[in-house]
Amino acid sequence: MPSSARKEAGGAWTFAESHLTRMQSAARWKRARIPAANGGCRNIADPQKENSMASREKQFLIARWEHRREELKTLVTQAEAHRAKEIYRDWRLKEFLAHMSGWDDAVIESLRAHANGEPFMTPASRGINAYNAQTVSTRETLDYDHVRREWDRTHELILQAIRDLPEEKLHQPLTFPWGETGTVAYLVEIFVEHEEEHAAHLREWLKNPNELFAEKH
């Protein structure tokens, strides 16, 4: 994962990479301002209290992501009336959801590997753009209803993976899908930002679904 947006050979910014860089920056800013579960002070000398706080933090992260996903689901339901139309160039609603499910899959793998203390083969190690393309191409033969059900299911699996994390793992660094390391809270915040940004795109596109929102996603 690049620490800043890069330019392609032709000199144009790679939209997806700069997009994720912005999400990382916003996630760091927000995470620094989220109060600890007990009002900003963690007593690491008391394991029982530490576990209780970790449990509350997991509940907070789950609720935050669930709230964001419910808002996106509402927009997706509205967009289904226009699912034959392009949102981004060559991406209709099916490709939009395939993209989201693909990143859900990557997050699930990261969380499960972290929980089990296993090595994690980063799926986006070849780059964000390559993984974006892969998330869509591997689902191109599936119909819309299948992709929609998968999107609903992968989100439930993410929430369960967070619930299943041992308390002591919550603040230990884990490997993200593109190779960066950080906390579970930071990973969640990045993908909440991802959904917020795509929700904003979808909301704007729905004002005039006969026109592309953007050439690139």
Short mmCIF file of C-alpha atoms in Angstrom, two decimals:
data_model
loop_
_atom_site.label_atom_id
_atom_site.label_comp_id
_atom_site.label_asym_id
_atom_site.label_seq_id
_atom_site.Cartn_x
_atom_site.Cartn_y
_atom_site.Cartn_z
CA MET A 1 0.00 0.00 0.00
CA PRO A 2 1.60 3.31 -1.02
CA SER A 3 2.00 6.01 1.58
CA SER A 4 0.97 8.60 -1.01
CA ALA A 5 -0.81 8.59 -4.35
CA ARG A 6 1.38 7.62 -7.29
CA LYS A 7 1.28 8.54 -10.96
CA GLU A 8 0.76 6.08 -13.77
CA ALA A 9 3.12 5.94 -16.72
CA GLY A 10 0.99 8.48 -18.62
CA GLY A 11 1.16 10.97 -15.76
CA ALA A 12 -2.41 10.62 -14.47
CA TRP A 13 -3.09 10.01 -10.82
CA THR A 14 -4.24 6.49 -10.03
CA PHE A 15 -7.65 7.33 -8.61
CA ALA A 16 -8.06 4.22 -6.47
CA GLU A 17 -4.68 4.60 -4.77
CA SER A 18 -5.11 8.30 -4.01
CA HIS A 19 -8.65 7.50 -2.82
CA LEU A 20 -7.37 4.96 -0.30
CA THR A 21 -4.62 7.33 0.81
CA ARG A 22 -7.26 9.94 1.62
CA MET A 23 -9.19 7.32 3.59
CA GLN A 24 -6.07 6.45 5.58
CA SER A 25 -5.50 10.10 6.49
CA ALA A 26 -9.11 10.60 7.52
CA ALA A 27 -9.07 7.37 9.52
CA ARG A 28 -5.97 8.47 11.44
CA TRP A 29 -7.58 11.84 12.19
CA LYS A 30 -10.86 10.31 13.38
CA ARG A 31 -9.19 7.50 15.33
CA ALA A 32 -7.13 10.03 17.28
CA ARG A 33 -10.38 11.65 18.40
CA ILE A 34 -12.36 8.55 19.40
CA PRO A 35 -12.40 8.43 23.22
CA ALA A 36 -11.36 5.28 25.01
CA ALA A 37 -14.20 3.20 26.44
CA ASN A 38 -13.58 4.43 29.99
CA GLY A 39 -13.29 8.11 29.13
CA GLY A 40 -9.80 8.23 27.71
CA CYS A 41 -7.68 6.25 30.17
CA ARG A 42 -6.76 2.56 29.84
CA ASN A 43 -5.43 0.72 32.89
CA ILE A 44 -3.24 -1.94 31.32
CA ALA A 45 -2.22 -3.20 34.78
CA ASP A 46 -5.70 -4.70 35.28
CA PRO A 47 -6.26 -7.51 32.72
CA GLN A 48 -9.93 -7.91 33.63
CA LYS A 49 -10.61 -4.22 33.11
CA GLU A 50 -8.55 -4.26 29.92
CA ASN A 51 -10.64 -7.12 28.52
CA SER A 52 -13.87 -5.35 29.44
CA MET A 53 -12.70 -2.20 27.68
CA ALA A 54 -11.62 -4.18 24.64
CA SER A 55 -15.05 -5.79 24.49
CA ARG A 56 -16.73 -2.38 24.57
CA GLU A 57 -14.40 -1.11 21.87
CA LYS A 58 -15.32 -4.07 19.66
CA GLN A 59 -18.99 -3.25 20.18
CA PHE A 60 -18.29 0.35 19.21
CA LEU A 61 -16.45 -0.65 16.03
CA ILE A 62 -19.19 -3.09 15.04
CA ALA A 63 -21.92 -0.51 15.65
CA ARG A 64 -20.04 2.15 13.67
CA TRP A 65 -19.55 -0.09 10.64
CA GLU A 66 -23.09 -1.45 10.86
CA HIS A 67 -24.52 2.08 10.86
CA ARG A 68 -22.50 2.99 7.79
CA ARG A 69 -23.48 -0.21 5.98
CA GLU A 70 -27.19 0.35 6.67
CA GLU A 71 -26.96 3.77 5.03
CA LEU A 72 -25.21 2.27 2.03
CA LYS A 73 -27.80 -0.53 1.80
CA THR A 74 -30.55 2.08 1.55
CA LEU A 75 -28.77 3.72 -1.38
CA VAL A 76 -28.13 0.37 -3.06
CA THR A 77 -31.83 -0.48 -2.81
CA GLN A 78 -32.67 2.84 -4.47
CA ALA A 79 -30.06 2.22 -7.17
CA GLU A 80 -31.46 -1.20 -8.07
CA ALA A 81 -34.06 0.47 -10.29
CA HIS A 82 -31.14 1.68 -12.43
CA ARG A 83 -28.81 -1.30 -12.16
CA ALA A 84 -28.40 -1.60 -15.95
CA LYS A 85 -26.80 1.85 -16.03
CA GLU A 86 -23.16 2.67 -15.38
CA ILE A 87 -22.10 4.40 -12.19
CA TYR A 88 -18.43 4.53 -13.14
CA ARG A 89 -17.11 3.62 -16.60
CA ASP A 90 -17.85 -0.11 -17.13
CA TRP A 91 -19.10 -0.45 -13.55
CA ARG A 92 -22.80 -0.90 -12.94
CA LEU A 93 -24.35 -1.70 -9.58
CA LYS A 94 -23.25 -5.34 -9.82
CA GLU A 95 -19.60 -4.35 -10.29
CA PHE A 96 -19.95 -1.76 -7.53
CA LEU A 97 -21.07 -4.47 -5.08
CA ALA A 98 -18.50 -6.97 -6.36
CA HIS A 99 -15.82 -4.40 -5.55
CA MET A 100 -17.18 -3.92 -2.03
CA SER A 101 -17.48 -7.69 -1.45
CA GLY A 102 -13.92 -8.24 -2.64
CA TRP A 103 -12.58 -5.86 -0.02
CA ASP A 104 -14.85 -7.44 2.59
CA ASP A 105 -13.23 -10.80 1.75
CA ALA A 106 -9.77 -9.30 2.23
CA VAL A 107 -10.69 -7.82 5.61
CA ILE A 108 -12.18 -11.14 6.77
CA GLU A 109 -8.95 -12.96 5.86
CA SER A 110 -6.86 -10.34 7.65
CA LEU A 111 -8.93 -10.51 10.85
CA ARG A 112 -9.05 -14.31 10.92
CA ALA A 113 -5.30 -14.62 10.38
CA HIS A 114 -4.72 -12.10 13.17
CA ALA A 115 -7.06 -13.94 15.54
CA ASN A 116 -5.35 -17.28 14.89
CA GLY A 117 -1.79 -15.96 14.85
CA GLU A 118 -1.33 -17.19 11.28
CA PRO A 119 0.60 -15.58 8.41
CA PHE A 120 -1.55 -13.48 6.09
CA MET A 121 -0.92 -13.58 2.34
CA THR A 122 -1.89 -10.02 1.44
CA PRO A 123 -4.38 -10.23 -1.46
CA ALA A 124 -3.65 -6.69 -2.66
CA SER A 125 0.13 -7.11 -2.67
CA ARG A 126 0.22 -6.47 -6.45
CA GLY A 127 -1.40 -3.10 -5.91
CA ILE A 128 -4.77 -1.59 -5.15
CA ASN A 129 -5.77 -1.17 -8.78
CA ALA A 130 -4.93 -4.78 -9.61
CA TYR A 131 -6.99 -6.02 -6.69
CA ASN A 132 -9.89 -3.75 -7.62
CA ALA A 133 -9.92 -5.32 -11.09
CA GLN A 134 -9.69 -8.81 -9.60
CA THR A 135 -12.68 -8.27 -7.30
CA VAL A 136 -14.83 -7.55 -10.34
CA SER A 137 -13.40 -10.02 -12.87
CA THR A 138 -13.77 -13.02 -10.54
CA ARG A 139 -17.49 -12.26 -10.20
CA GLU A 140 -18.32 -11.31 -13.78
CA THR A 141 -20.20 -14.59 -14.48
CA LEU A 142 -22.41 -14.23 -11.39
CA ASP A 143 -25.85 -12.65 -11.64
CA TYR A 144 -26.80 -9.54 -9.72
CA ASP A 145 -28.87 -11.30 -7.07
CA HIS A 146 -25.95 -13.61 -6.23
CA VAL A 147 -23.55 -10.67 -5.91
CA ARG A 148 -26.02 -8.76 -3.74
CA ARG A 149 -26.47 -11.73 -1.39
CA GLU A 150 -22.69 -12.15 -1.20
CA TRP A 151 -22.28 -8.49 -0.25
CA ASP A 152 -24.78 -8.89 2.57
CA ARG A 153 -23.11 -12.11 3.73
CA THR A 154 -19.52 -10.86 3.69
CA HIS A 155 -20.45 -7.95 5.92
CA GLU A 156 -21.96 -10.32 8.47
CA LEU A 157 -18.76 -12.37 8.36
CA ILE A 158 -16.67 -9.25 9.03
CA LEU A 159 -18.73 -8.39 12.09
CA GLN A 160 -18.44 -11.96 13.35
CA ALA A 161 -14.67 -11.91 12.80
CA ILE A 162 -14.45 -8.79 14.98
CA ARG A 163 -16.59 -10.42 17.67
CA ASP A 164 -14.41 -13.54 17.58
CA LEU A 165 -11.13 -11.65 18.07
CA PRO A 166 -9.43 -12.51 21.36
CA GLU A 167 -9.50 -9.39 23.52
CA GLU A 168 -5.71 -9.21 23.71
CA LYS A 169 -5.50 -9.08 19.90
CA LEU A 170 -7.56 -5.91 19.55
CA HIS A 171 -4.68 -3.49 20.10
CA GLN A 172 -1.93 -5.65 18.64
CA PRO A 173 -0.82 -4.77 15.09
CA LEU A 174 -2.21 -6.85 12.25
CA THR A 175 -1.38 -6.94 8.55
CA PHE A 176 -3.78 -5.11 6.25
CA PRO A 177 -4.73 -6.48 2.80
CA TRP A 178 -2.15 -4.27 1.04
CA GLY A 179 0.71 -5.00 3.46
CA GLU A 180 0.50 -2.05 5.85
CA THR A 181 0.24 -2.83 9.56
CA GLY A 182 -1.94 -1.20 12.19
CA THR A 183 -4.65 -1.80 14.76
CA VAL A 184 -8.06 -3.34 14.18
CA ALA A 185 -9.67 0.04 14.90
CA TYR A 186 -7.55 1.69 12.22
CA LEU A 187 -8.46 -1.02 9.69
CA VAL A 188 -12.16 -0.62 10.48
CA GLU A 189 -11.96 3.15 10.17
CA ILE A 190 -10.30 2.90 6.74
CA PHE A 191 -13.12 0.73 5.43
CA VAL A 192 -15.84 2.80 7.07
CA GLU A 193 -14.30 5.73 5.17
CA HIS A 194 -14.29 3.59 2.01
CA GLU A 195 -18.02 2.98 2.35
CA GLU A 196 -18.71 6.62 3.22
CA GLU A 197 -16.98 7.81 0.08
CA HIS A 198 -18.70 5.29 -2.20
CA ALA A 199 -22.04 6.10 -0.55
CA ALA A 200 -21.49 9.76 -1.37
CA HIS A 201 -20.75 8.81 -4.98
CA LEU A 202 -23.89 6.68 -5.19
CA ARG A 203 -26.05 9.38 -3.61
CA GLU A 204 -24.82 11.94 -6.12
CA TRP A 205 -25.18 9.55 -9.09
CA LEU A 206 -28.80 8.80 -8.13
CA LYS A 207 -29.67 12.43 -8.81
CA ASN A 208 -29.10 11.68 -12.50
CA PRO A 209 -28.47 7.97 -13.13
CA ASN A 210 -28.44 8.51 -16.89
CA GLU A 211 -24.98 10.04 -16.55
CA LEU A 212 -21.72 8.54 -15.27
CA PHE A 213 -20.66 9.70 -11.85
CA ALA A 214 -17.02 9.39 -12.90
CA GLU A 215 -14.81 7.70 -15.47
CA LYS A 216 -12.83 5.93 -12.75
CA HIS A 217 -13.86 4.28 -9.51
#
